[in-house]
XYZ file of N, CA, C and O in Angstrom:
712
model
N -37.444 107.937 -12.315
C -37.514 109.189 -13.050
C -36.554 110.199 -12.452
O -36.514 110.383 -11.239
N -35.794 110.861 -13.318
C -34.891 111.926 -12.890
C -35.291 113.221 -13.584
O -35.359 113.252 -14.820
N -35.552 114.274 -12.825
C -35.874 115.548 -13.478
C -34.662 116.071 -14.241
O -33.515 115.770 -13.877
N -34.928 116.840 -15.299
C -33.830 117.398 -16.081
C -32.941 118.274 -15.215
O -33.409 118.968 -14.313
N -31.659 118.199 -15.479
C -30.677 119.005 -14.761
C -29.878 119.768 -15.800
O -29.274 119.162 -16.684
N -29.886 121.081 -15.701
C -29.225 121.928 -16.685
C -27.719 121.949 -16.423
O -27.267 122.181 -15.294
N -26.958 121.712 -17.484
C -25.500 121.745 -17.433
C -25.058 122.820 -18.415
O -25.233 122.665 -19.620
N -24.525 123.921 -17.887
C -24.071 125.023 -18.739
C -22.720 124.680 -19.333
O -21.766 124.417 -18.603
N -22.635 124.691 -20.651
C -21.420 124.242 -21.336
C -20.207 125.104 -21.010
O -19.079 124.632 -21.147
N -20.402 126.359 -20.558
C -19.255 127.180 -20.182
C -18.768 126.881 -18.762
O -17.698 127.328 -18.358
N -19.528 126.088 -18.001
C -19.145 125.743 -16.629
C -18.642 124.306 -16.496
O -18.187 123.908 -15.432
N -18.758 123.541 -17.572
C -18.360 122.132 -17.549
C -17.505 121.801 -18.763
O -17.665 122.389 -19.826
N -16.620 120.841 -18.579
C -15.846 120.292 -19.693
C -16.593 119.043 -20.138
O -16.880 118.163 -19.327
N -16.908 118.973 -21.409
C -17.617 117.816 -21.952
C -16.664 117.124 -22.924
O -16.272 117.686 -23.933
N -16.276 115.906 -22.577
C -15.276 115.191 -23.376
C -15.930 114.447 -24.538
O -17.147 114.277 -24.584
N -15.105 113.963 -25.424
C -15.603 113.224 -26.598
C -16.245 111.893 -26.205
O -17.033 111.334 -26.964
N -15.931 111.380 -25.004
C -16.536 110.124 -24.549
C -17.756 110.357 -23.661
O -18.277 109.429 -23.059
N -18.196 111.635 -23.574
C -19.420 111.942 -22.852
C -19.248 112.258 -21.377
O -20.237 112.405 -20.663
N -18.006 112.377 -20.904
C -17.806 112.787 -19.515
C -18.170 114.256 -19.373
O -17.895 115.061 -20.256
N -18.784 114.601 -18.247
C -19.169 115.978 -17.969
C -18.544 116.334 -16.629
O -18.954 115.824 -15.587
N -17.512 117.198 -16.668
C -16.733 117.506 -15.477
C -16.730 119.010 -15.254
O -16.382 119.780 -16.151
N -17.103 119.425 -14.055
C -17.161 120.845 -13.728
C -15.781 121.480 -13.831
O -14.782 120.894 -13.414
N -15.769 122.700 -14.365
C -14.526 123.470 -14.397
C -14.125 123.902 -12.990
O -12.996 124.319 -12.758
N -15.057 123.804 -12.030
C -14.796 124.177 -10.644
C -14.440 122.953 -9.787
O -14.401 123.039 -8.571
N -14.194 121.825 -10.427
C -13.704 120.634 -9.726
C -12.179 120.657 -9.767
O -11.585 121.172 -10.713
N -11.567 120.091 -8.752
C -10.115 120.042 -8.677
C -9.666 118.607 -8.932
O -10.059 117.691 -8.204
N -8.831 118.426 -9.947
C -8.301 117.102 -10.271
C -6.786 117.173 -10.119
O -6.119 117.900 -10.845
N -6.260 116.411 -9.147
C -4.838 116.468 -8.821
C -3.934 116.254 -10.020
O -3.125 117.102 -10.368
N -4.040 115.121 -10.662
C -3.262 114.805 -11.860
C -4.219 114.174 -12.865
O -4.546 112.988 -12.746
N -4.675 114.951 -13.835
C -5.653 114.435 -14.801
C -5.200 113.158 -15.514
O -6.026 112.340 -15.909
N -3.892 112.946 -15.636
C -3.390 111.735 -16.297
C -3.671 110.483 -15.476
O -3.688 109.379 -16.007
N -3.896 110.651 -14.160
C -4.175 109.515 -13.275
C -5.658 109.327 -12.993
O -6.021 108.505 -12.161
N -6.503 110.093 -13.664
C -7.946 109.899 -13.551
C -8.370 109.101 -14.782
O -8.385 109.620 -15.888
N -8.681 107.829 -14.550
C -9.027 106.930 -15.650
C -10.543 106.786 -15.719
O -11.185 106.427 -14.738
N -11.100 107.077 -16.899
C -12.537 106.889 -17.130
C -12.662 106.122 -18.448
O -12.924 106.703 -19.494
N -12.437 104.797 -18.392
C -12.323 104.017 -19.622
C -13.589 103.946 -20.473
O -13.501 103.832 -21.686
N -14.753 104.034 -19.844
C -15.992 103.865 -20.611
C -16.757 105.158 -20.818
O -17.786 105.173 -21.481
N -16.298 106.252 -20.232
C -16.941 107.543 -20.418
C -18.270 107.662 -19.695
O -18.663 106.826 -18.890
N -18.961 108.757 -19.980
C -20.300 109.072 -19.465
C -20.351 109.183 -17.946
O -21.277 108.703 -17.308
N -19.342 109.839 -17.377
C -19.332 110.122 -15.943
C -19.610 111.601 -15.725
O -19.355 112.429 -16.600
N -20.129 111.933 -14.543
C -20.448 113.314 -14.193
C -19.758 113.660 -12.889
O -19.855 112.922 -11.904
N -19.041 114.801 -12.870
C -18.381 115.308 -11.675
C -18.804 116.757 -11.506
O -18.552 117.587 -12.376
N -19.455 117.067 -10.385
C -20.004 118.404 -10.158
C -18.967 119.341 -9.534
O -17.867 118.928 -9.177
N -19.362 120.590 -9.363
C -18.464 121.621 -8.845
C -18.044 121.340 -7.407
O -18.753 120.675 -6.649
N -16.855 121.834 -7.079
C -16.359 121.705 -5.720
C -15.767 120.359 -5.386
O -15.283 120.160 -4.271
N -15.789 119.423 -6.316
C -15.215 118.097 -6.053
C -13.694 118.187 -6.059
O -13.112 118.941 -6.837
N -13.071 117.410 -5.196
C -11.616 117.324 -5.139
C -11.240 115.867 -5.390
O -11.561 114.993 -4.596
N -10.593 115.643 -6.509
C -10.196 114.287 -6.896
C -8.680 114.212 -6.796
O -7.964 114.788 -7.619
N -8.199 113.535 -5.764
C -6.768 113.509 -5.457
C -6.041 112.448 -6.279
O -5.393 111.555 -5.729
N -6.123 112.574 -7.576
C -5.457 111.612 -8.463
C -3.955 111.856 -8.539
O -3.247 111.134 -9.237
N -3.457 112.854 -7.820
C -2.014 113.057 -7.716
C -1.408 112.128 -6.661
O -0.217 111.869 -6.665
N -2.257 111.585 -5.780
C -1.801 110.656 -4.735
C -1.630 109.254 -5.321
O -0.630 108.595 -5.093
N -2.638 108.797 -6.059
C -2.637 107.482 -6.715
C -3.714 107.527 -7.796
O -4.609 108.373 -7.752
N -3.651 106.616 -8.766
C -4.672 106.622 -9.815
C -6.076 106.376 -9.256
O -6.254 105.672 -8.267
N -7.051 106.980 -9.913
C -8.463 106.776 -9.599
C -9.147 106.366 -10.886
O -9.008 107.035 -11.905
N -9.863 105.246 -10.839
C -10.609 104.780 -12.003
C -12.098 104.884 -11.711
O -12.590 104.342 -10.727
N -12.800 105.600 -12.582
C -14.255 105.717 -12.495
C -14.841 105.055 -13.726
O -14.468 105.397 -14.846
N -15.758 104.133 -13.528
C -16.347 103.428 -14.660
C -17.656 104.084 -15.102
O -18.167 104.981 -14.441
N -18.205 103.616 -16.204
C -19.362 104.213 -16.873
C -20.496 104.580 -15.912
O -20.833 103.835 -15.014
N -21.068 105.746 -16.148
C -22.218 106.279 -15.406
C -21.954 106.520 -13.925
O -22.871 106.446 -13.113
N -20.717 106.828 -13.555
C -20.452 107.296 -12.195
C -20.951 108.727 -12.094
O -20.735 109.537 -12.999
N -21.599 109.039 -11.013
C -22.207 110.351 -10.817
C -21.725 110.876 -9.476
O -22.034 110.298 -8.433
N -20.934 111.963 -9.498
C -20.321 112.503 -8.296
C -20.883 113.904 -8.069
O -20.638 114.820 -8.852
N -21.637 114.059 -6.986
C -22.300 115.334 -6.681
C -21.313 116.374 -6.139
O -20.125 116.098 -5.972
N -21.822 117.563 -5.811
C -21.018 118.699 -5.360
C -20.207 118.377 -4.100
O -20.660 117.659 -3.212
N -19.004 118.954 -4.073
C -18.152 118.970 -2.877
C -17.772 117.589 -2.347
O -17.590 117.413 -1.145
N -17.643 116.633 -3.230
C -17.177 115.296 -2.848
C -15.650 115.275 -2.914
O -15.051 115.885 -3.796
N -15.041 114.572 -1.976
C -13.585 114.391 -2.006
C -13.283 112.914 -2.210
O -13.686 112.072 -1.408
N -12.574 112.625 -3.294
C -12.099 111.269 -3.587
C -10.599 111.261 -3.311
O -9.838 111.943 -3.983
N -10.202 110.517 -2.294
C -8.819 110.533 -1.843
C -8.301 109.109 -1.699
O -8.674 108.403 -0.753
N -7.441 108.664 -2.616
C -6.861 107.328 -2.465
C -6.123 107.195 -1.141
O -5.646 108.176 -0.570
N -6.049 105.978 -0.651
C -5.454 105.734 0.662
C -4.107 105.022 0.517
O -3.649 104.749 -0.583
N -3.519 104.707 1.673
C -2.233 104.029 1.705
C -2.339 102.700 2.430
O -3.242 102.495 3.245
N -1.395 101.823 2.134
C -1.307 100.561 2.861
C -0.860 100.835 4.294
O -0.302 101.892 4.585
N -1.097 99.868 5.163
C -0.697 100.022 6.568
C 0.728 99.537 6.775
O 1.514 100.140 7.476
N 1.053 98.423 6.146
C 2.347 97.775 6.380
C 3.456 98.426 5.562
O 3.229 98.974 4.493
N 4.642 98.312 6.080
C 5.833 98.809 5.389
C 6.164 97.899 4.221
O 5.986 96.687 4.335
N 6.639 98.358 3.127
C 6.743 99.777 2.808
C 5.359 100.351 2.474
O 4.544 99.692 1.820
N 5.098 101.552 2.925
C 3.813 102.204 2.677
C 3.722 102.581 1.200
O 4.640 103.167 0.635
N 2.620 102.176 0.595
C 2.379 102.528 -0.806
C 0.952 103.059 -0.949
O 0.074 102.745 -0.140
N 0.744 103.846 -1.965
C -0.584 104.378 -2.250
C -1.397 103.338 -3.010
O -0.854 102.605 -3.841
N -2.694 103.283 -2.726
C -3.578 102.284 -3.322
C -4.474 102.947 -4.366
O -5.122 103.957 -4.073
N -4.529 102.364 -5.543
C -5.418 102.850 -6.594
C -6.869 102.729 -6.125
O -7.264 101.707 -5.548
N -7.671 103.756 -6.371
C -9.096 103.732 -6.044
C -9.874 103.368 -7.304
O -9.665 103.956 -8.357
N -10.769 102.384 -7.177
C -11.606 101.972 -8.294
C -13.067 102.146 -7.909
O -13.487 101.698 -6.842
N -13.819 102.798 -8.791
C -15.243 103.028 -8.565
C -15.993 102.348 -9.699
O -15.787 102.672 -10.879
N -16.859 101.402 -9.361
C -17.583 100.614 -10.346
C -18.628 101.413 -11.113
O -19.034 102.509 -10.720
N -19.080 100.839 -12.203
C -20.096 101.462 -13.059
C -21.391 101.686 -12.296
O -21.699 100.976 -11.332
N -22.136 102.699 -12.727
C -23.482 102.996 -12.208
C -23.489 103.407 -10.740
O -24.492 103.240 -10.052
N -22.387 103.943 -10.254
C -22.285 104.337 -8.849
C -22.630 105.811 -8.672
O -22.247 106.651 -9.487
N -23.348 106.106 -7.599
C -23.749 107.474 -7.265
C -23.115 107.845 -5.929
O -23.198 107.086 -4.960
N -22.480 109.037 -5.879
C -21.880 109.536 -4.646
C -22.517 110.887 -4.332
O -22.402 111.838 -5.105
N -23.188 110.966 -3.179
C -23.932 112.150 -2.781
C -23.054 113.308 -2.330
O -21.887 113.143 -1.972
N -23.673 114.470 -2.320
C -23.013 115.734 -2.007
C -22.300 115.692 -0.656
O -22.810 115.168 0.333
N -21.073 116.271 -0.653
C -20.324 116.452 0.583
C -19.687 115.209 1.170
O -19.198 115.245 2.304
N -19.658 114.120 0.426
C -19.073 112.878 0.947
C -17.552 112.887 0.808
O -17.002 113.522 -0.089
N -16.887 112.174 1.713
C -15.428 112.049 1.697
C -15.101 110.562 1.601
O -15.396 109.796 2.518
N -14.502 110.177 0.490
C -14.289 108.769 0.167
C -12.800 108.454 0.142
O -12.042 109.074 -0.598
N -12.399 107.448 0.936
C -11.025 106.958 0.913
C -10.985 105.445 0.648
O -9.985 104.796 0.915
N -12.056 104.902 0.138
C -12.145 103.456 -0.109
C -11.113 103.011 -1.136
O -10.726 103.772 -2.022
N -10.710 101.753 -1.026
C -9.835 101.169 -2.038
C -10.647 100.767 -3.267
O -10.221 100.956 -4.404
N -11.858 100.244 -3.015
C -12.698 99.785 -4.129
C -14.170 99.970 -3.783
O -14.612 99.621 -2.695
N -14.886 100.523 -4.751
C -16.336 100.653 -4.660
C -16.893 99.862 -5.832
O -16.555 100.122 -6.982
N -17.725 98.889 -5.541
C -18.264 98.012 -6.574
C -19.263 98.708 -7.477
O -19.579 99.886 -7.322
N -19.798 97.957 -8.415
C -20.791 98.477 -9.361
C -22.111 98.745 -8.654
O -22.494 98.032 -7.729
N -22.784 99.792 -9.081
C -24.139 100.066 -8.623
C -24.287 100.493 -7.186
O -25.371 100.394 -6.618
N -23.227 100.993 -6.579
C -23.323 101.450 -5.187
C -23.973 102.825 -5.127
O -23.758 103.665 -5.996
N -24.767 103.042 -4.099
C -25.414 104.324 -3.862
C -24.891 104.836 -2.519
O -25.149 104.237 -1.479
N -24.158 105.949 -2.573
C -23.565 106.534 -1.384
C -24.278 107.859 -1.139
O -24.279 108.737 -2.004
N -24.892 107.999 0.006
C -25.666 109.184 0.333
C -24.820 110.434 0.506
O -23.598 110.424 0.335
N -25.478 111.519 0.901
C -24.806 112.798 1.142
C -24.090 112.778 2.485
O -24.533 112.119 3.433
N -22.985 113.513 2.552
C -22.216 113.687 3.785
C -21.798 112.363 4.425
O -21.803 112.221 5.643
N -21.439 111.423 3.596
C -20.948 110.111 4.043
C -19.425 110.168 4.115
O -18.777 110.788 3.270
N -18.866 109.520 5.118
C -17.416 109.368 5.216
C -17.103 107.880 5.108
O -17.653 107.077 5.857
N -16.243 107.543 4.164
C -15.795 106.153 4.009
C -14.298 106.143 4.265
O -13.527 106.786 3.550
N -13.895 105.434 5.290
C -12.512 105.423 5.742
C -11.555 104.714 4.797
O -11.965 104.043 3.842
N -10.277 104.845 5.083
C -9.236 104.253 4.245
C -9.368 102.737 4.090
O -9.744 102.039 5.026
N -9.062 102.277 2.887
C -8.947 100.866 2.520
C -10.258 100.085 2.571
O -10.254 98.861 2.501
N -11.389 100.749 2.692
C -12.675 100.029 2.678
C -12.926 99.422 1.305
O -12.457 99.927 0.294
N -13.675 98.339 1.331
C -14.099 97.696 0.082
C -15.616 97.562 0.131
O -16.156 96.941 1.060
N -16.274 98.172 -0.841
C -17.720 98.049 -0.979
C -17.967 97.096 -2.135
O -17.545 97.371 -3.264
N -18.606 95.990 -1.862
C -18.964 95.063 -2.933
C -20.110 95.677 -3.743
O -20.602 96.753 -3.430
N -20.573 95.003 -4.784
C -21.583 95.550 -5.687
C -22.908 95.826 -4.973
O -23.330 95.086 -4.087
N -23.541 96.928 -5.399
C -24.906 97.307 -4.998
C -25.074 97.574 -3.500
O -26.136 97.355 -2.944
N -24.056 98.105 -2.882
C -24.146 98.532 -1.487
C -24.821 99.908 -1.460
O -24.561 100.763 -2.301
N -25.668 100.117 -0.474
C -26.309 101.420 -0.273
C -25.900 101.945 1.093
O -26.092 101.265 2.106
N -25.329 103.167 1.104
C -24.918 103.792 2.357
C -25.783 105.033 2.562
O -25.810 105.928 1.722
N -26.492 105.064 3.692
C -27.428 106.150 3.989
C -26.693 107.459 4.303
O -25.536 107.447 4.739
N -27.391 108.594 4.126
C -26.854 109.927 4.402
C -26.223 109.994 5.789
O -26.755 109.452 6.763
N -25.072 110.689 5.868
C -24.423 110.957 7.138
C -23.705 109.801 7.796
O -23.170 109.944 8.891
N -23.650 108.667 7.138
C -22.989 107.494 7.727
C -21.474 107.652 7.733
O -20.902 108.337 6.888
N -20.845 106.994 8.692
C -19.387 106.985 8.784
C -18.935 105.527 8.782
O -19.181 104.788 9.737
N -18.287 105.136 7.695
C -17.801 103.762 7.529
C -16.343 103.732 7.975
O -15.502 104.439 7.423
N -16.059 102.919 8.991
C -14.720 102.855 9.575
C -13.705 102.287 8.588
O -14.046 101.548 7.662
N -12.454 102.604 8.817
C -11.356 102.110 7.986
C -11.375 100.586 7.914
O -11.761 99.909 8.866
N -11.002 100.068 6.763
C -10.791 98.638 6.525
C -12.059 97.784 6.526
O -11.963 96.559 6.539
N -13.234 98.397 6.539
C -14.472 97.600 6.483
C -14.656 97.008 5.095
O -14.317 97.636 4.091
N -15.195 95.816 5.047
C -15.590 95.182 3.795
C -17.102 94.995 3.878
O -17.593 94.284 4.760
N -17.822 95.655 2.971
C -19.278 95.585 2.984
C -19.750 94.600 1.925
O -19.369 94.711 0.759
N -20.577 93.630 2.304
C -21.009 92.585 1.364
C -21.975 93.124 0.311
O -22.595 94.179 0.508
N -22.137 92.406 -0.790
C -23.057 92.838 -1.841
C -24.468 93.061 -1.299
O -24.919 92.322 -0.419
N -25.119 94.096 -1.811
C -26.523 94.423 -1.522
C -26.769 94.914 -0.092
O -27.920 95.080 0.319
N -25.721 95.171 0.689
C -25.900 95.637 2.064
C -26.479 97.045 2.094
O -26.169 97.881 1.245
N -27.332 97.310 3.084
C -27.805 98.658 3.386
C -27.130 99.046 4.690
O -27.245 98.337 5.708
N -26.406 100.169 4.663
C -25.545 100.562 5.765
C -25.934 101.959 6.236
O -26.207 102.837 5.422
N -25.948 102.165 7.562
C -26.200 103.502 8.087
C -25.591 103.643 9.468
O -25.237 102.650 10.114
N -25.477 104.892 9.923
C -25.047 105.182 11.275
C -23.610 105.640 11.396
O -22.853 105.666 10.440
N -23.282 106.016 12.639
C -21.935 106.428 12.982
C -21.598 105.815 14.344
O -22.080 106.295 15.364
N -20.846 104.734 14.365
C -20.212 104.060 13.226
C -21.240 103.296 12.389
O -22.282 102.866 12.890
N -20.924 103.135 11.131
C -21.843 102.467 10.205
C -21.996 100.994 10.559
O -21.040 100.325 10.937
N -23.220 100.533 10.419
C -23.549 99.124 10.643
C -24.452 98.657 9.521
O -25.203 99.443 8.945
N -24.415 97.376 9.241
C -25.310 96.819 8.222
C -26.701 96.735 8.833
O -26.897 96.091 9.869
N -27.671 97.398 8.199
C -29.039 97.476 8.734
C -30.030 96.635 7.947
O -31.162 96.452 8.377
N -29.608 96.171 6.766
C -30.523 95.394 5.949
C -29.866 94.985 4.649
O -28.650 95.121 4.469
N -30.697 94.494 3.741
C -30.207 94.017 2.445
C -31.153 94.489 1.352
O -32.375 94.437 1.505
N -30.574 94.949 0.265
C -31.373 95.387 -0.878
C -31.911 94.161 -1.616
O -31.293 93.092 -1.590
N -33.039 94.319 -2.301
C -33.568 93.181 -3.058
C -32.671 92.845 -4.249
O -31.935 93.694 -4.739
N -32.759 91.607 -4.697
C -31.952 91.179 -5.843
C -32.249 91.983 -7.099
O -31.398 92.118 -7.975
N -33.461 92.535 -7.200
C -33.836 93.339 -8.371
C -32.997 94.609 -8.484
O -32.978 95.250 -9.541
N -32.286 94.971 -7.423
C -31.426 96.155 -7.439
C -30.427 96.087 -8.584
O -30.124 97.095 -9.213
N -29.926 94.889 -8.870
C -28.939 94.747 -9.948
C -29.536 95.052 -11.316
O -28.812 95.309 -12.269
N -30.863 95.053 -11.421
C -31.536 95.421 -12.669
C -31.927 96.892 -12.655
O -31.775 97.590 -13.660
N -32.418 97.390 -11.532
C -32.938 98.761 -11.477
C -31.849 99.825 -11.400
O -32.002 100.903 -11.976
N -30.757 99.569 -10.692
C -29.714 100.583 -10.538
C -29.093 101.000 -11.873
O -28.949 102.198 -12.131
N -28.738 100.080 -12.773
C -28.203 100.531 -14.066
C -29.208 101.373 -14.873
O -28.812 102.326 -15.551
N -30.476 101.061 -14.759
C -31.498 101.853 -15.457
C -31.551 103.256 -14.870
O -31.592 104.254 -15.598
N -31.522 103.352 -13.541
C -31.527 104.659 -12.870
C -30.274 105.464 -13.224
O -30.348 106.680 -13.431
N -29.121 104.812 -13.291
C -27.877 105.500 -13.635
C -27.940 106.052 -15.058
O -27.529 107.193 -15.315
N -28.478 105.271 -15.969
C -28.649 105.718 -17.352
C -29.607 106.909 -17.400
O -29.328 107.913 -18.058
N -30.718 106.824 -16.687
C -31.685 107.932 -16.631
C -31.059 109.186 -16.030
O -31.293 110.302 -16.507
N -30.265 109.016 -14.973
C -29.612 110.155 -14.318
C -28.694 110.865 -15.307
O -28.689 112.089 -15.394
N -27.933 110.085 -16.072
C -27.025 110.692 -17.063
C -27.824 111.381 -18.163
O -27.506 112.496 -18.559
N -28.863 110.732 -18.644
C -29.683 111.315 -19.718
C -30.441 112.554 -19.274
O -30.878 113.339 -20.105
N -30.623 112.737 -17.962
C -31.333 113.918 -17.461
C -30.458 115.175 -17.523
O -30.952 116.282 -17.348
N -29.155 114.999 -17.770
C -28.258 116.150 -17.885
C -28.466 116.810 -19.240
O -28.236 116.200 -20.284
N -28.931 118.054 -19.231
C -29.223 118.789 -20.466
C -28.235 119.915 -20.631
O -28.178 120.855 -19.834
N -27.430 119.845 -21.673
C -26.401 120.840 -21.926
C -26.992 122.047 -22.654
O -27.715 121.898 -23.646
N -26.686 123.237 -22.113
C -27.114 124.493 -22.755
C -25.941 125.406 -22.954
O -24.935 125.289 -22.306
């Protein structure tokens, strides 16, 4: 269950595909922010560095206040920028700084999390509040991660792949435009 969340239409841009993006969010190059399936939410204070490299957010991505999405670079010469991909049904908590190359479907990222450059999160990874994921980590599907430095502390149940999409849909439907 998600309590209703009021979205004031004068404070958010609501697109024809159902994306709800705060007017107080910063998007580097809107042409490089790809949301192919729509229905994503980006709250105020977010900084999306799509001027560095393209960022793709899939259906029902939910990005809370003051999150920074910053594509990273390769290590080897020639240095190139890496496209950031965020899978469907993913939640990113307030104040997090993300430099991952890929975030799988159904990932839950807590508040004030730092994910270092070039990380890969497989599907349904859960990262606890305040965790710091070191550069180049690859987190396996269903991992529960916490700490600084982040370590795998457990595994989510297989039912997560059924419940997370339902929760993501409920979270989006809880947004009430006024």
